[in-house]
mmCIF file of C-alpha atoms in Angstrom:
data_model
loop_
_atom_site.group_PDB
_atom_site.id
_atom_site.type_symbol
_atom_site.label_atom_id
_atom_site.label_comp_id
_atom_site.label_asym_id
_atom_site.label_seq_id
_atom_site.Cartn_x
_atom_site.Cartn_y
_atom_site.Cartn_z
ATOM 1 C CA UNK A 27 -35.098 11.914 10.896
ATOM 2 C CA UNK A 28 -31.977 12.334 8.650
ATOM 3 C CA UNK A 29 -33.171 14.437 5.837
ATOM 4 C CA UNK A 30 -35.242 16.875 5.181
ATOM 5 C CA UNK A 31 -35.169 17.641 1.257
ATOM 6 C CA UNK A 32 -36.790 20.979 0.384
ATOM 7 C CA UNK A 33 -37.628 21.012 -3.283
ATOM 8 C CA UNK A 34 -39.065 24.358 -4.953
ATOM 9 C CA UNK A 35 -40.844 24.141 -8.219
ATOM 10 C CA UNK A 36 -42.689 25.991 -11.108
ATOM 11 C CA UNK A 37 -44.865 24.225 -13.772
ATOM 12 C CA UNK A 38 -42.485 21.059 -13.410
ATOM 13 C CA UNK A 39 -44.825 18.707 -14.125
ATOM 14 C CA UNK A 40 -43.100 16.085 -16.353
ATOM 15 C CA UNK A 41 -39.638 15.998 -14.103
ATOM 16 C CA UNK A 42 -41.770 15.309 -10.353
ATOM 17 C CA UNK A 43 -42.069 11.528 -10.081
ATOM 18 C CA UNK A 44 -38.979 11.075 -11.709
ATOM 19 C CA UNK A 45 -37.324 13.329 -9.177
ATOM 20 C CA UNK A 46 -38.969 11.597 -6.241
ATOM 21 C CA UNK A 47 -38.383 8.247 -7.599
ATOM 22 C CA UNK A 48 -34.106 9.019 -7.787
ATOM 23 C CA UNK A 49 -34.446 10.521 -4.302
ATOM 24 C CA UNK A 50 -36.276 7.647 -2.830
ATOM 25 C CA UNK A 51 -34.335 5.279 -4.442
ATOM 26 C CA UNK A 52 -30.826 6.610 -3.227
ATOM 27 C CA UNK A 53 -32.027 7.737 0.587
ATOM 28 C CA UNK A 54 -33.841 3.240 0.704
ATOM 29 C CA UNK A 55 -29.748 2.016 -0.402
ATOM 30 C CA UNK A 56 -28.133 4.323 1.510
ATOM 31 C CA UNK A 57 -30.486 3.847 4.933
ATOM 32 C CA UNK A 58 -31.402 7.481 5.349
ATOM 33 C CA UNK A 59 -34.840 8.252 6.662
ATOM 34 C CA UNK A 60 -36.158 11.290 4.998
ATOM 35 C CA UNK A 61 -39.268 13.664 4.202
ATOM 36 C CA UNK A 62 -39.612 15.949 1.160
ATOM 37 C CA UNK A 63 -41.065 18.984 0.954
ATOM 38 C CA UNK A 64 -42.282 20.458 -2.223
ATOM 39 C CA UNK A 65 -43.124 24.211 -2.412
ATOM 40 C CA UNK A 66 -45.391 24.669 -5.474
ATOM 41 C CA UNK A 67 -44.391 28.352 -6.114
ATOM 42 C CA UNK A 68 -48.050 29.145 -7.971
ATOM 43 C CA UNK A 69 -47.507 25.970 -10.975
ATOM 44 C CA UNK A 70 -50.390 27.136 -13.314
ATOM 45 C CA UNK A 71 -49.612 23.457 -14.708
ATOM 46 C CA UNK A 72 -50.515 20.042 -13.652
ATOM 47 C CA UNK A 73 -48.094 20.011 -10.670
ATOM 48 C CA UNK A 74 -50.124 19.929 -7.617
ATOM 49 C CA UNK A 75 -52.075 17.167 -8.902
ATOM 50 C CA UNK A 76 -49.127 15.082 -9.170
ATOM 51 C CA UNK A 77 -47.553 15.568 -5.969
ATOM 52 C CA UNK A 78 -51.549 15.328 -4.446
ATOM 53 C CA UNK A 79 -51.071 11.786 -6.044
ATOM 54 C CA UNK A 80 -47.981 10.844 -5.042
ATOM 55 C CA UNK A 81 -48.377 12.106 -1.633
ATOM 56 C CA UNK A 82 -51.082 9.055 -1.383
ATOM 57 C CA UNK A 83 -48.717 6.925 -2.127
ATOM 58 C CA UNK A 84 -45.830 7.761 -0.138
ATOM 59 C CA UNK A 85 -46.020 9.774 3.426
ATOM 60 C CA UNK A 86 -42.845 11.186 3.513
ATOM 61 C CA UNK A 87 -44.190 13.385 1.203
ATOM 62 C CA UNK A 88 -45.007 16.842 2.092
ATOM 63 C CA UNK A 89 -46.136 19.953 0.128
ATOM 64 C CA UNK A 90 -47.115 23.547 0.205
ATOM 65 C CA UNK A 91 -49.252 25.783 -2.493
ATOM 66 C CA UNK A 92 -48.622 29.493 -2.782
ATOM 67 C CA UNK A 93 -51.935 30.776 -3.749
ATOM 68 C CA UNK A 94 -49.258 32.847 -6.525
ATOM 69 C CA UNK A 95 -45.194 33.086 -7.683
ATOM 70 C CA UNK A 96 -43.704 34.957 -4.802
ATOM 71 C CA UNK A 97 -40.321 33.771 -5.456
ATOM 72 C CA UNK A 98 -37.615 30.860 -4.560
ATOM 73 C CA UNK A 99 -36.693 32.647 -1.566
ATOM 74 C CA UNK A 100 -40.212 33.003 0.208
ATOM 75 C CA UNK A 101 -40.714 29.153 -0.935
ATOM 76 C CA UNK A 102 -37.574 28.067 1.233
ATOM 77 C CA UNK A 103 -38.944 30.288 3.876
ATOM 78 C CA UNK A 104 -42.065 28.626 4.004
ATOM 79 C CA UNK A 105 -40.299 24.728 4.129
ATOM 80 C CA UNK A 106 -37.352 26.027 6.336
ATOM 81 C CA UNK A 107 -40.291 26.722 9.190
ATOM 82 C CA UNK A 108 -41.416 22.684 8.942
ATOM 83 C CA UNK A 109 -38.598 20.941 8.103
ATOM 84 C CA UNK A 110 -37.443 18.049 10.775
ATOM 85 C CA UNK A 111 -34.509 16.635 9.856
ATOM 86 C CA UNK A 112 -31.195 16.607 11.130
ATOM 87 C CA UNK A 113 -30.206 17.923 7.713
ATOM 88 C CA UNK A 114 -31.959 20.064 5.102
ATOM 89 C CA UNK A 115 -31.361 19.719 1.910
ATOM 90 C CA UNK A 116 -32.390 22.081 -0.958
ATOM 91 C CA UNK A 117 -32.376 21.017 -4.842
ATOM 92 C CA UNK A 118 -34.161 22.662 -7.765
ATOM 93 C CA UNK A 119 -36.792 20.263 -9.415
ATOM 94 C CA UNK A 120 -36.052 20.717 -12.844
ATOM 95 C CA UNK A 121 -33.638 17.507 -12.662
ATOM 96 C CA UNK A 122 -30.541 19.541 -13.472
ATOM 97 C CA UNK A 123 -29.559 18.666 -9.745
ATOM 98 C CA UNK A 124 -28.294 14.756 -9.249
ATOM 99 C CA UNK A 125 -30.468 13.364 -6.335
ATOM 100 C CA UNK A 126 -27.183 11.120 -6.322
ATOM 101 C CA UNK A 127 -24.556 13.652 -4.609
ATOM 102 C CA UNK A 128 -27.820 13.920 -1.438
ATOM 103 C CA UNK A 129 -25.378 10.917 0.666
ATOM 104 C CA UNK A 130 -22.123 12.567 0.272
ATOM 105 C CA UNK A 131 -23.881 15.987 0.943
ATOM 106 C CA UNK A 132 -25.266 14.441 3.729
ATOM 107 C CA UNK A 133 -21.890 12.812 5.120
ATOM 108 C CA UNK A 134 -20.097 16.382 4.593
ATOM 109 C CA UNK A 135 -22.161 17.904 7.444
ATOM 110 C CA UNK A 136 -23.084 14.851 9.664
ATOM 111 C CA UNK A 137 -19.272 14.040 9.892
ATOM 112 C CA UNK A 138 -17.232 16.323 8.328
ATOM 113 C CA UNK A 139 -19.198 18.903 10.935
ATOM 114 C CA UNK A 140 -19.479 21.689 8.030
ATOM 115 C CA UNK A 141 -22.714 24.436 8.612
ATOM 116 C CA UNK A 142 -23.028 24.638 5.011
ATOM 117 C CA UNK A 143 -22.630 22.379 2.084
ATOM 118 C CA UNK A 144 -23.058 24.328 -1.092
ATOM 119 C CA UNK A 145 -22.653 22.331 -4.402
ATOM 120 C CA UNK A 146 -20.111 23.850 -7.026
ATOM 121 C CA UNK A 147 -21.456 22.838 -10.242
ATOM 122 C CA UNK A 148 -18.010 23.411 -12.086
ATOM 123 C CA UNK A 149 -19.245 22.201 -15.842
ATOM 124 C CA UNK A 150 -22.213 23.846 -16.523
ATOM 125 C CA UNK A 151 -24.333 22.807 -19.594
ATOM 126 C CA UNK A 152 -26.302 26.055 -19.748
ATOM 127 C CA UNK A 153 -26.256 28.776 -22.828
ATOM 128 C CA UNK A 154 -22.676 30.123 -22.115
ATOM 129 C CA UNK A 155 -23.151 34.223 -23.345
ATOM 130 C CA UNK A 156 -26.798 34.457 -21.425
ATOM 131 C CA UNK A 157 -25.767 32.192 -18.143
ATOM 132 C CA UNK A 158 -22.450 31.227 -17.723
ATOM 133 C CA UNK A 159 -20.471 33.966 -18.358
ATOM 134 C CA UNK A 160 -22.633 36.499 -16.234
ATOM 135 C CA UNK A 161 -22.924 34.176 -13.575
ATOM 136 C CA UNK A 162 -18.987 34.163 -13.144
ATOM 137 C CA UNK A 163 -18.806 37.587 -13.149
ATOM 138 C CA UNK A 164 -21.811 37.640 -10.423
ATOM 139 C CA UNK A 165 -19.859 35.193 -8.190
ATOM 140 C CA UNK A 166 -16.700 37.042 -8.415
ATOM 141 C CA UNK A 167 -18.276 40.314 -7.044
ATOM 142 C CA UNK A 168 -20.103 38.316 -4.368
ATOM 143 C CA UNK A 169 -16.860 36.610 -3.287
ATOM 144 C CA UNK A 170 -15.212 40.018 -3.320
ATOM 145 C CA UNK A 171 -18.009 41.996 -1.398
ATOM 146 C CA UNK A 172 -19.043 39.245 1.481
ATOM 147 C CA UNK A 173 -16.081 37.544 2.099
ATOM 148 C CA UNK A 174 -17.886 34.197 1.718
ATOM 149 C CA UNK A 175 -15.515 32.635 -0.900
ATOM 150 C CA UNK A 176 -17.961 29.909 -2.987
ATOM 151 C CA UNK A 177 -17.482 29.349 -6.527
ATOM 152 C CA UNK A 178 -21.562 28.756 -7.549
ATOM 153 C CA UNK A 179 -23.404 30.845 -5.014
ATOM 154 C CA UNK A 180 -26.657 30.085 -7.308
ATOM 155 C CA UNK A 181 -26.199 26.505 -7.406
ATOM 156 C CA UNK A 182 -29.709 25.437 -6.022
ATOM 157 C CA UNK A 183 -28.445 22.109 -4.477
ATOM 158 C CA UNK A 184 -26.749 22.826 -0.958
ATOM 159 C CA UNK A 185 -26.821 20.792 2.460
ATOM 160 C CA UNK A 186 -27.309 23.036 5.871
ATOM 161 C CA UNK A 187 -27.526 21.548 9.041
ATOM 162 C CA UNK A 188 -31.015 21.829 10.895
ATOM 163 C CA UNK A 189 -29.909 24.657 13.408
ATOM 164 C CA UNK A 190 -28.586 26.723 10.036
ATOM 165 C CA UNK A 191 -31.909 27.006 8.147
ATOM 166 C CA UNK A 192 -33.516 27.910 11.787
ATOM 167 C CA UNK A 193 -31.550 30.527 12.316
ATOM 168 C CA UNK A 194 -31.458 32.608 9.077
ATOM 169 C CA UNK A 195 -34.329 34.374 8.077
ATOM 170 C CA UNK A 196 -34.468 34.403 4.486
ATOM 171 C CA UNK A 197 -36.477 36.861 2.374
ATOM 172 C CA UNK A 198 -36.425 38.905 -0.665
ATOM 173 C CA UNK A 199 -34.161 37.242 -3.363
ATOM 174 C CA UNK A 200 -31.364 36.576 -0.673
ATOM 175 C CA UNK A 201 -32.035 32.608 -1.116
ATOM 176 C CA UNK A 202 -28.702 32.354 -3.292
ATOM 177 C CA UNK A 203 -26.999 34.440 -0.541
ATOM 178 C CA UNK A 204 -27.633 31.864 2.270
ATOM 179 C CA UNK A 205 -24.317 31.267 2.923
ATOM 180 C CA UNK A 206 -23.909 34.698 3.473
ATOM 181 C CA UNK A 207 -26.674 35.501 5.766
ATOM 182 C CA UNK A 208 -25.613 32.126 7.966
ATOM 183 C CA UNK A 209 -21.975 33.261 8.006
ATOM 184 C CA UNK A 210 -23.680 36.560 8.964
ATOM 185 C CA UNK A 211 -25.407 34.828 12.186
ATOM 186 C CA UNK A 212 -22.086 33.012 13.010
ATOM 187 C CA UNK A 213 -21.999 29.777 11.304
ATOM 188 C CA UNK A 214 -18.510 30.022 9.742
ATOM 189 C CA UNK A 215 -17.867 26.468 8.976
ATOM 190 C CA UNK A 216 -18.719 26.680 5.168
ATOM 191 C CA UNK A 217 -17.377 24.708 2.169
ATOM 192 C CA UNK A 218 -18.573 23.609 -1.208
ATOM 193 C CA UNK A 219 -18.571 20.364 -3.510
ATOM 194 C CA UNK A 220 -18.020 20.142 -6.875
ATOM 195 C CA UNK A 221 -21.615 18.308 -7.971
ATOM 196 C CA UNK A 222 -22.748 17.154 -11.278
ATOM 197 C CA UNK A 223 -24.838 19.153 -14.059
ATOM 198 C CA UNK A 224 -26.740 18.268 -16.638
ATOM 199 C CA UNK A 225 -28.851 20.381 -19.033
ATOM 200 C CA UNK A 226 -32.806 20.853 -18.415
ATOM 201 C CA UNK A 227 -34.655 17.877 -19.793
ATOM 202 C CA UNK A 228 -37.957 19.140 -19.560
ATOM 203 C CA UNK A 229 -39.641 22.723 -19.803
ATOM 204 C CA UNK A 230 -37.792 26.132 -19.515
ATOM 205 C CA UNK A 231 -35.914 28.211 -17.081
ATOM 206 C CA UNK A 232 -37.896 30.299 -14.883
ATOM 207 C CA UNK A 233 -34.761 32.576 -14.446
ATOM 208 C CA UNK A 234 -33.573 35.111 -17.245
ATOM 209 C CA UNK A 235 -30.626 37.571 -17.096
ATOM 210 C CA UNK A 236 -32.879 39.863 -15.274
ATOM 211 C CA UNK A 237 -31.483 38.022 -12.136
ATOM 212 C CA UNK A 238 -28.030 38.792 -12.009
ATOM 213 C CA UNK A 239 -29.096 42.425 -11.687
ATOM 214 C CA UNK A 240 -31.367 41.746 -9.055
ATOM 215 C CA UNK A 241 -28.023 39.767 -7.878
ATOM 216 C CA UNK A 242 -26.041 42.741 -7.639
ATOM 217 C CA UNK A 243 -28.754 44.742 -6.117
ATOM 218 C CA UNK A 244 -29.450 42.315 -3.490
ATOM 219 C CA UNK A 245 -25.516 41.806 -2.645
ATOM 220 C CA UNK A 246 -25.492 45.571 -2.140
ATOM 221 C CA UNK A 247 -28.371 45.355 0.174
ATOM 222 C CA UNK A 248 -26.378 42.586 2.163
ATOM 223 C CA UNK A 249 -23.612 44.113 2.378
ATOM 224 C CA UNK A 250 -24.975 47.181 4.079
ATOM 225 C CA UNK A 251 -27.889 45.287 6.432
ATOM 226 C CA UNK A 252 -24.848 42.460 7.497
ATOM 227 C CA UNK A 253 -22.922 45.718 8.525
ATOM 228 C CA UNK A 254 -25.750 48.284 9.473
ATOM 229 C CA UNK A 255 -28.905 46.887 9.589
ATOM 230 C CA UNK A 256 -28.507 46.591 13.359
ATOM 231 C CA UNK A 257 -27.348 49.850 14.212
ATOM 232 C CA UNK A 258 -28.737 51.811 11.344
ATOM 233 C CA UNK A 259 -28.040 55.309 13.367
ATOM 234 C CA UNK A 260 -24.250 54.099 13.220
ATOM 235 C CA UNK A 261 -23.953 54.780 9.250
ATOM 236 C CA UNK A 262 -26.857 57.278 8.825
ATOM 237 C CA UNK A 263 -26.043 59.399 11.787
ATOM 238 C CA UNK A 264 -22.186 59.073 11.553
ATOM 239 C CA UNK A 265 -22.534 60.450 8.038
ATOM 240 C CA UNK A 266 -24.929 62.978 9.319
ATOM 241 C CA UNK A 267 -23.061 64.345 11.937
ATOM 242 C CA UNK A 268 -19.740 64.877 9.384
ATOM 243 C CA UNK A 269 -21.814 66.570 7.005
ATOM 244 C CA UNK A 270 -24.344 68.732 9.279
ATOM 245 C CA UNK A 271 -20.625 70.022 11.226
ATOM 246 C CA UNK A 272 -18.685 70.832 7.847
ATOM 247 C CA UNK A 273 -21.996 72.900 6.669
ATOM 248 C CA UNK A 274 -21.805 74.516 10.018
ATOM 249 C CA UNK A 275 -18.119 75.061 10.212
ATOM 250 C CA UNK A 276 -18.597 76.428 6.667
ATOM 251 C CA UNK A 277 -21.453 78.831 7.719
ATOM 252 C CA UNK A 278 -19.604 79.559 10.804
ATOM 253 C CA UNK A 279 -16.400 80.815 8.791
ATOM 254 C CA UNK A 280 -18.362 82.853 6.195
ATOM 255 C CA UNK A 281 -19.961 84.649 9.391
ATOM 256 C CA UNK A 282 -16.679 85.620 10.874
ATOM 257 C CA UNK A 283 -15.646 86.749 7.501
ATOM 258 C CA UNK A 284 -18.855 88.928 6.664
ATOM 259 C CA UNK A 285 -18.049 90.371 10.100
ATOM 260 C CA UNK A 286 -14.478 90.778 9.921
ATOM 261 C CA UNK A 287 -15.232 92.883 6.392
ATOM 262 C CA UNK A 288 -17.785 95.136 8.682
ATOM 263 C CA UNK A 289 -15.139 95.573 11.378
ATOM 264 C CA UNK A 290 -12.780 96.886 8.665
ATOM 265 C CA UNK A 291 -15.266 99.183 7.219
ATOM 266 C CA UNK A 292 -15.740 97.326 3.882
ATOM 267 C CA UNK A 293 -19.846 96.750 2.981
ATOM 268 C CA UNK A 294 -21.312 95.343 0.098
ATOM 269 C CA UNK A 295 -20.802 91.813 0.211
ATOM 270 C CA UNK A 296 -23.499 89.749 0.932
ATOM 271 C CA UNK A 297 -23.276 86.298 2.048
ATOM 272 C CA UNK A 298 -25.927 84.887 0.319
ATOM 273 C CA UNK A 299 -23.728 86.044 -3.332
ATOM 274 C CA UNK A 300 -20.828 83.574 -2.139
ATOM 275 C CA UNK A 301 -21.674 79.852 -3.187
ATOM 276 C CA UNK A 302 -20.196 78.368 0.328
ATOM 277 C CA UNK A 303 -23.712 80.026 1.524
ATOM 278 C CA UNK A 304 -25.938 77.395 -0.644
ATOM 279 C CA UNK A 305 -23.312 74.671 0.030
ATOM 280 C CA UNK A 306 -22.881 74.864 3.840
ATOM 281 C CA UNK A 307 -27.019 75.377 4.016
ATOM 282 C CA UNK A 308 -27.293 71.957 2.174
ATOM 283 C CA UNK A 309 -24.670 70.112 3.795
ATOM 284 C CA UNK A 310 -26.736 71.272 7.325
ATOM 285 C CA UNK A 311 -30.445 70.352 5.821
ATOM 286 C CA UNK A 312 -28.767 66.794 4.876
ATOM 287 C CA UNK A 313 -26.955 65.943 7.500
ATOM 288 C CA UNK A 314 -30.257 67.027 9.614
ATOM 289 C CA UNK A 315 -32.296 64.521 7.350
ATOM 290 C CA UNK A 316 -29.700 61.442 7.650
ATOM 291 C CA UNK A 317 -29.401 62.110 11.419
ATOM 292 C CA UNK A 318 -33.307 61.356 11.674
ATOM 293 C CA UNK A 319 -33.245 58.709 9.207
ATOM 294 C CA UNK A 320 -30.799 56.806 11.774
ATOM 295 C CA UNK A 321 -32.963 57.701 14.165
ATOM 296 C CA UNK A 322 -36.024 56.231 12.993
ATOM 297 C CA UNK A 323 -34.345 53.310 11.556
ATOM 298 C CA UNK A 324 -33.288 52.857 15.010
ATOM 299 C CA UNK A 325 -36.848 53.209 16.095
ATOM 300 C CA UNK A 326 -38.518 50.818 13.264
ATOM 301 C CA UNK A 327 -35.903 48.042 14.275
ATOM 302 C CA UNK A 328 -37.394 48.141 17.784
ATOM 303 C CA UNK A 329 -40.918 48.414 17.247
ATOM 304 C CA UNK A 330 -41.245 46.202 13.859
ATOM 305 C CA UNK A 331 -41.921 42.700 13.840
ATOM 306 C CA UNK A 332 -40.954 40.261 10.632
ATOM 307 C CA UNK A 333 -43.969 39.023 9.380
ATOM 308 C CA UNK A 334 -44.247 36.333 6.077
ATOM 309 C CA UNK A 335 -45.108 38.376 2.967
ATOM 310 C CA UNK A 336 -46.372 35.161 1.082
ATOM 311 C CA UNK A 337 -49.852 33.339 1.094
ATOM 312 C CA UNK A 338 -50.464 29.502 1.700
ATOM 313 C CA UNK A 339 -53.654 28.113 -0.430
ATOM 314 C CA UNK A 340 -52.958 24.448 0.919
ATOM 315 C CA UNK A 341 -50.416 22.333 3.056
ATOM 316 C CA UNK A 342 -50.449 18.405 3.026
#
């Protein structure tokens, strides 16, 4: 199979058969045999009724049902276990993404051999104070902080080869820092393509402002895991270590110097009146605590196995 088109969605009701009938329209003239699968992210709308209705129709549909929203990320999850094809493509179904750019996607990583296709959607048509503006500032600190240097890291329409989307566990809100996490597991061959826009014709965005903080958050998180999550005793006892041996050191010298004072016959000052006391103390007790938090980072790494946090009501 060529494709595999992974398709998200949220109370989308009026955009779904038009959305399947572009994609099936351009994979029939362009000879591409594909299979969709739509993740129906807990649609309190008439959404699983359509696709149950189209999937009647047409085989190459597939579909999964949350049993409730748990997020883009766990949706891709979820598809990225049963996809098939040779490449996987994602695309938001809210018709903002041109089912028209799938062939050149598709050509990009079949014979330009790129891991990673992400679409660049260089004109936006979204409010420019509430979207575009904060979502150039979010892509410049991603740039800057994972070395993965893409324009539109939220752009939902991107083109991964099969062994990519296999590989990469995705979880959290880390689904616009694919890239990221694959370049993390050694799939370095990653470009982008500037791809059409248009604005939403139907319903609402399910995504305020709210998620460029959760952006920023999550970017710190993958910054530290791509670096530490490994070897957590490599950051948490290293740091440790330095702090627990200046507290001693510090304790240490005030020691020598209370005993230094006795030697010379001078009495009266008590350690516990100098503030080094209280700071070398603390510095000890903390680097004691991050020392064990390596340690048991180290311990829940080998002992902990990933499990899906998300609950499937239906599959067809």
């Amino acid at each position: 199979m060529n494709l595999s088109i992974v398709i998200p969605l949220l109370n989308e009701e009026d955009s779904l058969e038009q959305l399947f009938s572009r994609i099936d329209n351009v994979c029939y003239s362009n000879n591409l045999s594909y299979e969709i699968w739509f993740v129906d992210d807990g649609s309190t709308d008439l959404s699983w009724s359509i696709i149950e209705n189209m999937k009647v129709q047409h085989p190459q549909i597939h579909a999964i049902k949350f049993s409730r929203n748990y997020g883009k990320s766990q949706a891709l999850h979820a598809a990225f276990e049963r996809t098939n094809g040779e490449v996987v493509i994602t695309m938001d179904a809210d018709l903002q993404d041109f089912p028209e750019e799938i062939p050149e996607l598709y050509k990009m990583v079949t014979e330009d051999n790129y891991d990673i296709v992400s679409g660049w959607k260089k004109k936006r048509f979204d409010n420019v104070m509430t979207k575009n503006v904060p979502s150039k500032l979010f892509n410049a600190a991603a740039r800057k902080v994972s070395g993965v240097y893409l324009h539109d890291f939220n752009c939902g329409l991107k083109a991964y080869k099969k062994q990519v989307v296999k590989s990469i566990d995705v979880y959290g809100d880390m689904h616009r820092y694919i890239p990221v996490l694959a370049a993390n597991a050694g799939f370095r061959r990653i470009t982008e393509k500037e791809v059409q826009h248009q604005a939403r014709p139907y319903g609402t965005s399910k995504f305020g402002t709210e998620r460029f903080i959760r952006g920023f958050l999550d970017l710190v998180t993958l910054w530290f895991v791509s670096r530490f999550g490994g070897r957590p005793m490599h950051f948490f006892g290293a740091v440790g270590t330095v702090m627990f041996i200046v507290g001693f050191l510090s304790a240490l010298w005030l020691g020598v110097s209370k005993l230094i004072d006795v030697a010379r016959g001078i009495y009266g000052h008590l350690i516990t009146n100098n503030p080094w006391f209280y700071i070398a103390l603390t510095m000890m007790i903390m680097g004691t605590l991050l020392f064990i938090a390596g340690f048991l980072g180290e311990m829940i790494i080998r002992t902990n196995r990933e499990h899906k946090n998300y609950n499937i009501d239906d599959v067809i």
